[in-house]
XYZ file of C-alpha atoms in Angstrom:
391
model
C 130.560 76.025 95.644
C 130.646 72.567 97.082
C 131.589 71.389 93.347
C 134.203 74.336 93.316
C 135.644 72.788 96.734
C 135.679 69.303 95.507
C 137.688 70.186 92.434
C 140.217 72.330 94.231
C 140.962 69.589 97.102
C 141.343 66.924 94.129
C 143.550 68.762 91.761
C 145.030 71.505 93.562
C 145.405 70.103 97.016
C 147.998 72.369 99.021
C 146.672 75.646 100.456
C 148.261 78.810 100.266
C 150.368 78.602 103.415
C 151.464 75.178 102.385
C 152.536 75.991 98.717
C 156.373 76.983 97.335
C 155.073 78.312 94.662
C 151.294 79.350 93.763
C 149.888 76.885 91.283
C 148.215 79.636 89.461
C 148.161 83.194 88.883
C 147.079 84.306 92.451
C 149.280 85.907 95.353
C 150.916 88.044 92.906
C 153.388 85.324 92.649
C 153.221 85.188 88.456
C 151.831 88.406 86.853
C 150.513 91.747 87.937
C 147.143 91.223 85.548
C 145.256 88.333 84.364
C 146.726 86.104 81.938
C 145.604 83.587 79.334
C 143.510 80.776 80.582
C 145.498 78.084 79.354
C 148.813 78.681 80.962
C 148.043 77.048 84.490
C 146.870 73.813 84.170
C 145.488 71.956 87.535
C 144.666 68.443 86.892
C 142.479 68.072 83.583
C 141.516 71.893 84.360
C 142.612 75.346 84.271
C 142.600 78.223 86.634
C 140.369 76.430 89.597
C 142.350 78.816 91.643
C 143.841 82.121 90.629
C 143.678 84.482 87.481
C 140.298 85.580 88.005
C 137.567 85.085 90.789
C 134.680 82.694 89.866
C 131.203 83.241 90.299
C 129.521 80.095 91.676
C 125.743 79.167 90.733
C 124.800 79.401 94.485
C 123.881 82.437 96.542
C 126.048 83.274 99.497
C 124.875 81.263 102.436
C 126.039 80.853 106.234
C 127.663 77.669 107.472
C 126.062 75.817 110.391
C 127.020 77.620 113.617
C 127.660 80.979 112.184
C 127.635 83.604 114.643
C 128.025 87.398 114.067
C 131.271 88.910 114.721
C 130.805 92.121 116.972
C 133.690 93.819 115.769
C 133.083 93.361 112.143
C 129.213 92.686 112.258
C 128.425 93.597 108.448
C 130.895 91.842 106.634
C 129.227 88.551 105.893
C 125.558 88.941 107.136
C 124.555 91.523 104.554
C 125.328 89.093 101.677
C 122.848 86.487 102.801
C 120.203 88.001 100.817
C 119.651 85.564 97.836
C 121.198 88.162 95.448
C 124.833 87.957 96.343
C 126.740 84.976 94.571
C 129.786 82.787 96.347
C 132.780 83.658 94.742
C 135.899 81.172 94.841
C 139.155 80.805 93.510
C 140.987 84.160 94.217
C 142.513 86.527 91.247
C 145.815 87.327 90.192
C 145.841 89.895 92.787
C 144.687 88.044 95.683
C 147.013 87.892 98.796
C 146.742 86.100 102.170
C 143.610 84.714 103.318
C 141.793 85.598 99.895
C 144.088 83.042 98.274
C 143.222 80.301 100.695
C 140.686 77.784 100.238
C 138.228 78.680 102.711
C 138.169 82.589 101.670
C 134.322 83.324 101.228
C 133.230 86.400 99.408
C 130.085 87.297 97.873
C 129.155 89.841 95.134
C 126.031 90.436 93.048
C 126.023 89.065 89.238
C 126.713 93.143 87.918
C 130.265 93.277 89.894
C 132.729 92.210 87.578
C 136.266 93.266 88.742
C 138.697 90.584 88.646
C 135.583 88.334 88.272
C 134.817 85.705 85.593
C 133.067 82.653 85.402
C 133.566 78.767 84.486
C 131.457 77.527 81.673
C 130.027 74.089 83.117
C 127.769 71.674 80.970
C 125.266 70.404 83.397
C 124.014 66.848 83.826
C 120.345 67.993 83.974
C 118.286 71.143 83.460
C 118.018 72.020 87.023
C 119.052 75.289 87.827
C 119.782 76.624 91.574
C 116.668 77.825 93.096
C 117.570 81.408 94.688
C 114.339 81.522 96.481
C 115.295 79.462 100.021
C 118.582 81.756 100.046
C 116.579 84.895 100.737
C 115.754 83.705 103.884
C 119.227 82.047 105.279
C 119.991 84.952 107.332
C 116.814 85.049 109.391
C 117.245 83.962 113.012
C 121.170 84.572 112.674
C 121.317 87.934 114.784
C 119.030 88.653 117.628
C 119.572 92.264 117.711
C 118.527 92.773 114.165
C 115.693 90.214 114.641
C 114.717 92.386 117.726
C 114.984 95.806 115.822
C 112.872 94.506 112.908
C 110.204 93.041 115.411
C 110.517 96.660 116.980
C 109.749 98.151 113.808
C 106.867 96.167 112.532
C 105.131 94.341 114.995
C 101.594 96.001 115.616
C 102.512 96.205 119.427
C 105.286 95.235 121.951
C 104.273 94.322 125.569
C 100.674 95.624 124.481
C 102.148 99.134 123.746
C 101.222 100.322 120.587
C 103.940 100.440 117.973
C 105.609 103.737 118.919
C 106.939 104.402 115.614
C 103.737 104.762 113.953
C 103.172 107.531 116.672
C 106.431 109.173 116.097
C 105.852 109.248 112.283
C 102.408 111.062 112.857
C 103.570 113.406 115.449
C 106.295 114.413 112.970
C 103.965 114.834 110.021
C 101.355 116.748 111.861
C 104.157 119.053 113.280
C 105.329 119.565 109.738
C 102.168 120.424 107.900
C 101.130 122.672 111.002
C 104.445 124.472 111.364
C 106.849 124.219 108.266
C 106.851 127.497 106.147
C 104.396 127.476 103.136
C 107.127 126.970 100.559
C 108.770 123.915 102.368
C 105.287 122.496 103.378
C 103.991 122.667 99.754
C 107.063 121.009 97.949
C 107.858 118.158 100.941
C 111.087 117.493 99.075
C 113.324 115.397 101.411
C 113.037 114.009 105.010
C 115.489 112.159 107.262
C 114.858 109.551 109.659
C 118.062 108.953 112.056
C 118.544 105.587 113.947
C 116.028 104.386 111.520
C 116.852 100.528 112.058
C 114.463 98.494 109.755
C 113.148 101.521 108.316
C 109.316 102.140 109.939
C 109.584 105.642 110.441
C 111.407 106.112 107.049
C 108.708 103.929 105.073
C 105.683 106.137 106.889
C 107.225 109.114 105.875
C 107.233 108.401 101.963
C 103.456 108.697 101.614
C 104.395 112.417 102.232
C 107.869 113.176 101.037
C 109.369 112.525 97.529
C 112.636 111.172 99.064
C 113.121 109.991 102.511
C 116.264 109.264 103.970
C 116.924 106.319 106.950
C 120.284 106.390 108.560
C 121.756 104.112 111.300
C 125.104 103.714 112.989
C 125.390 100.333 111.479
C 124.390 98.875 108.163
C 123.713 95.390 110.059
C 120.125 96.918 111.060
C 119.478 98.081 107.874
C 119.263 94.884 106.248
C 115.658 94.752 106.828
C 114.967 98.015 105.683
C 117.152 97.457 102.309
C 115.113 94.013 101.815
C 111.761 96.059 102.129
C 113.018 98.755 99.500
C 114.269 95.985 97.254
C 111.673 93.280 97.352
C 108.778 94.953 99.038
C 109.074 92.379 101.925
C 111.176 91.488 104.959
C 110.974 88.950 107.362
C 112.404 87.958 111.027
C 111.985 85.323 113.574
C 111.153 86.738 117.173
C 112.196 83.502 118.969
C 115.856 84.816 118.570
C 114.798 87.458 121.392
C 116.117 85.981 124.682
C 113.750 82.709 125.002
C 110.821 83.111 127.144
C 108.500 80.521 125.697
C 107.897 78.104 122.696
C 109.650 79.032 119.339
C 108.068 81.175 117.388
C 107.683 80.719 113.018
C 109.205 83.177 110.799
C 107.483 86.440 110.354
C 106.877 88.001 106.795
C 106.202 91.632 106.362
C 105.289 93.143 103.123
C 104.650 96.519 101.878
C 101.425 95.901 100.302
C 99.974 95.502 103.840
C 100.797 99.269 104.693
C 99.470 102.674 103.659
C 102.866 103.284 102.001
C 102.501 100.364 99.529
C 102.772 102.582 96.778
C 105.470 105.048 97.886
C 107.985 103.001 99.996
C 110.667 103.011 96.773
C 111.059 106.426 97.815
C 113.324 105.531 100.661
C 117.027 105.005 100.448
C 119.239 104.114 103.409
C 122.873 105.079 104.385
C 124.812 104.159 107.316
C 125.850 107.280 109.014
C 127.125 108.800 112.636
C 124.404 111.613 113.504
C 126.852 113.899 114.974
C 128.813 113.732 111.653
C 126.665 112.991 108.625
C 127.712 112.599 105.285
C 128.044 115.781 103.014
C 125.327 114.527 100.883
C 122.924 114.306 103.867
C 121.604 117.708 103.587
C 118.567 120.075 102.476
C 116.060 118.018 104.562
C 112.485 119.697 104.978
C 111.885 117.394 108.003
C 114.472 115.758 110.427
C 113.165 112.989 112.730
C 115.718 112.119 115.580
C 113.877 109.733 117.674
C 115.994 107.288 120.090
C 119.000 109.237 118.468
C 120.416 111.104 121.377
C 120.323 108.326 124.238
C 122.473 105.960 121.713
C 125.010 108.162 120.189
C 128.449 108.874 121.370
C 128.188 112.618 121.841
C 124.499 113.558 122.399
C 125.365 117.174 122.976
C 126.765 117.543 119.539
C 123.679 116.169 117.794
C 121.016 118.856 118.061
C 123.009 121.514 116.551
C 124.480 119.014 113.729
C 121.017 118.267 112.586
C 119.835 122.067 112.535
C 122.649 122.657 109.895
C 121.146 120.043 107.807
C 117.707 121.373 107.736
C 116.331 123.732 105.247
C 115.320 127.189 106.391
C 111.451 126.889 107.372
C 111.802 123.215 108.088
C 111.076 121.199 111.094
C 113.072 119.015 113.489
C 111.388 116.550 115.719
C 113.114 115.007 118.605
C 112.063 112.010 120.784
C 114.134 110.691 123.415
C 113.962 109.102 126.598
C 117.252 110.814 127.869
C 118.209 107.704 129.669
C 121.854 107.451 128.171
C 123.129 104.265 126.566
C 126.589 102.533 126.845
C 127.846 104.345 123.996
C 127.197 108.165 125.182
C 130.338 109.796 126.441
C 128.301 111.052 129.434
C 130.264 114.108 130.802
C 128.777 116.830 132.676
C 131.672 119.155 132.042
C 130.856 118.543 127.958
C 127.070 119.759 128.390
C 124.659 120.416 131.144
C 122.388 117.853 129.003
C 124.313 115.189 130.904
C 123.457 116.465 134.339
C 121.500 113.726 136.486
C 118.620 116.496 137.679
C 118.813 118.070 134.250
C 115.674 119.409 132.928
C 116.431 117.801 129.111
C 114.140 119.313 127.213
C 115.105 123.055 128.302
C 118.614 122.056 127.834
C 117.600 121.151 124.275
C 115.934 124.389 123.745
C 118.907 125.912 124.939
C 121.273 124.222 122.460
C 118.882 125.235 119.690
C 116.905 128.316 120.485
C 119.316 130.502 122.124
C 120.801 132.205 119.306
C 117.759 132.706 117.141
C 118.495 129.744 114.736
C 115.350 127.977 115.643
C 112.236 128.206 117.620
C 110.183 125.703 119.311
C 106.695 124.757 117.907
C 104.021 122.805 119.301
C 103.200 119.136 118.959
C 100.353 116.772 119.264
C 101.542 115.202 122.421
C 104.425 116.059 124.662
C 105.283 112.436 125.424
C 104.551 109.102 124.103
C 105.144 105.477 125.802
C 107.526 103.150 123.921
C 108.215 99.160 124.763
C 111.817 98.161 123.750
C 111.564 94.346 123.344
C 113.445 92.088 125.480
C 111.722 88.798 124.566
C 108.445 88.100 123.092
C 106.535 88.829 126.217
C 108.636 91.319 128.212
C 110.318 94.638 127.155
C 111.644 97.801 128.507
C 109.193 100.723 129.096
C 110.390 104.100 128.511
C 108.652 107.616 128.591
C 109.679 109.406 125.198
C 109.588 112.958 125.506
C 108.909 115.020 122.516
C 109.852 118.339 121.015
C 109.707 119.986 117.727
C 111.604 122.954 116.425
C 111.284 125.111 113.278
C 114.595 126.439 111.905
C 114.517 130.337 111.254
C 118.267 130.836 109.650
């Protein structure tokens, strides 16, 4: 990428907002397709800009001072993984900022639409080492770091990892109460608001396919890394600082009981009150920390039940402490009433018409510590309930 910038600055000079006529086949100013590679000379070379995008030899990486843009939080950050290659120069169809010098986009090597390569004879046999680029995203996003710490730390503030507890509760309820045909096949499970995917991976030991889902693909990055590479990492010091910096923590699948099954997991971005059509036919659905973090909690239970197979189990774990995203309005549902018996309202939503029945769980509540820093966290009591779909 740095070599391409040098060529562009030396032989093209003007940027998209400065030229009177595009110096190459770009910005739809010459053709509506690619053209022969010797039509647009730029110094001693051709097509430094335009015709097709150029894969560079280095993976995508953040410039110094990079920060996540909160309104477009999953554009660049997911490409800082050592697998997405930086591409420069624009194609014939690239307009606006895509035709500018500083446009930075990244795709994996198998992406070929409007993409080409420039053959260069190297002056040495050295190749770009991609390994250091795998961790360039670590430490850039405190919220994702906290999500990963919450998922994989053995304990938070001395409280045992609640994700493993919720997975054990859900699996026990499934084995005990799912109908015989569903329990024997254990085909598909769903983990909602999965974050870095700890519950998702825990369920792979039992189910042939486990789908993890979150509101934003940004929080799924550690889960994708674990599934694809067998490891992920985070820097806990990017939580609000309360002491000395902490080294990067590496988490490896081989250290867990699901080491042989973690590749059964797959991940999708989705709204739990309006999931994709393909997210259905599940034998087990785990909805931990979901209701308090969705915009319409009262719509979620029935929607989840509609995606569950008859005889399957839905496990809900919630503090019922409504987050900022919740559209809390008592007029919408008694679920939001300040003095509500939340579990009873949940039962009414699911059981009243005979669509499901409540079944027992090993425990009725667990304590969760949501990390605020390395040594402090917010303690919440998570109420747990399980339901079996009857029709």
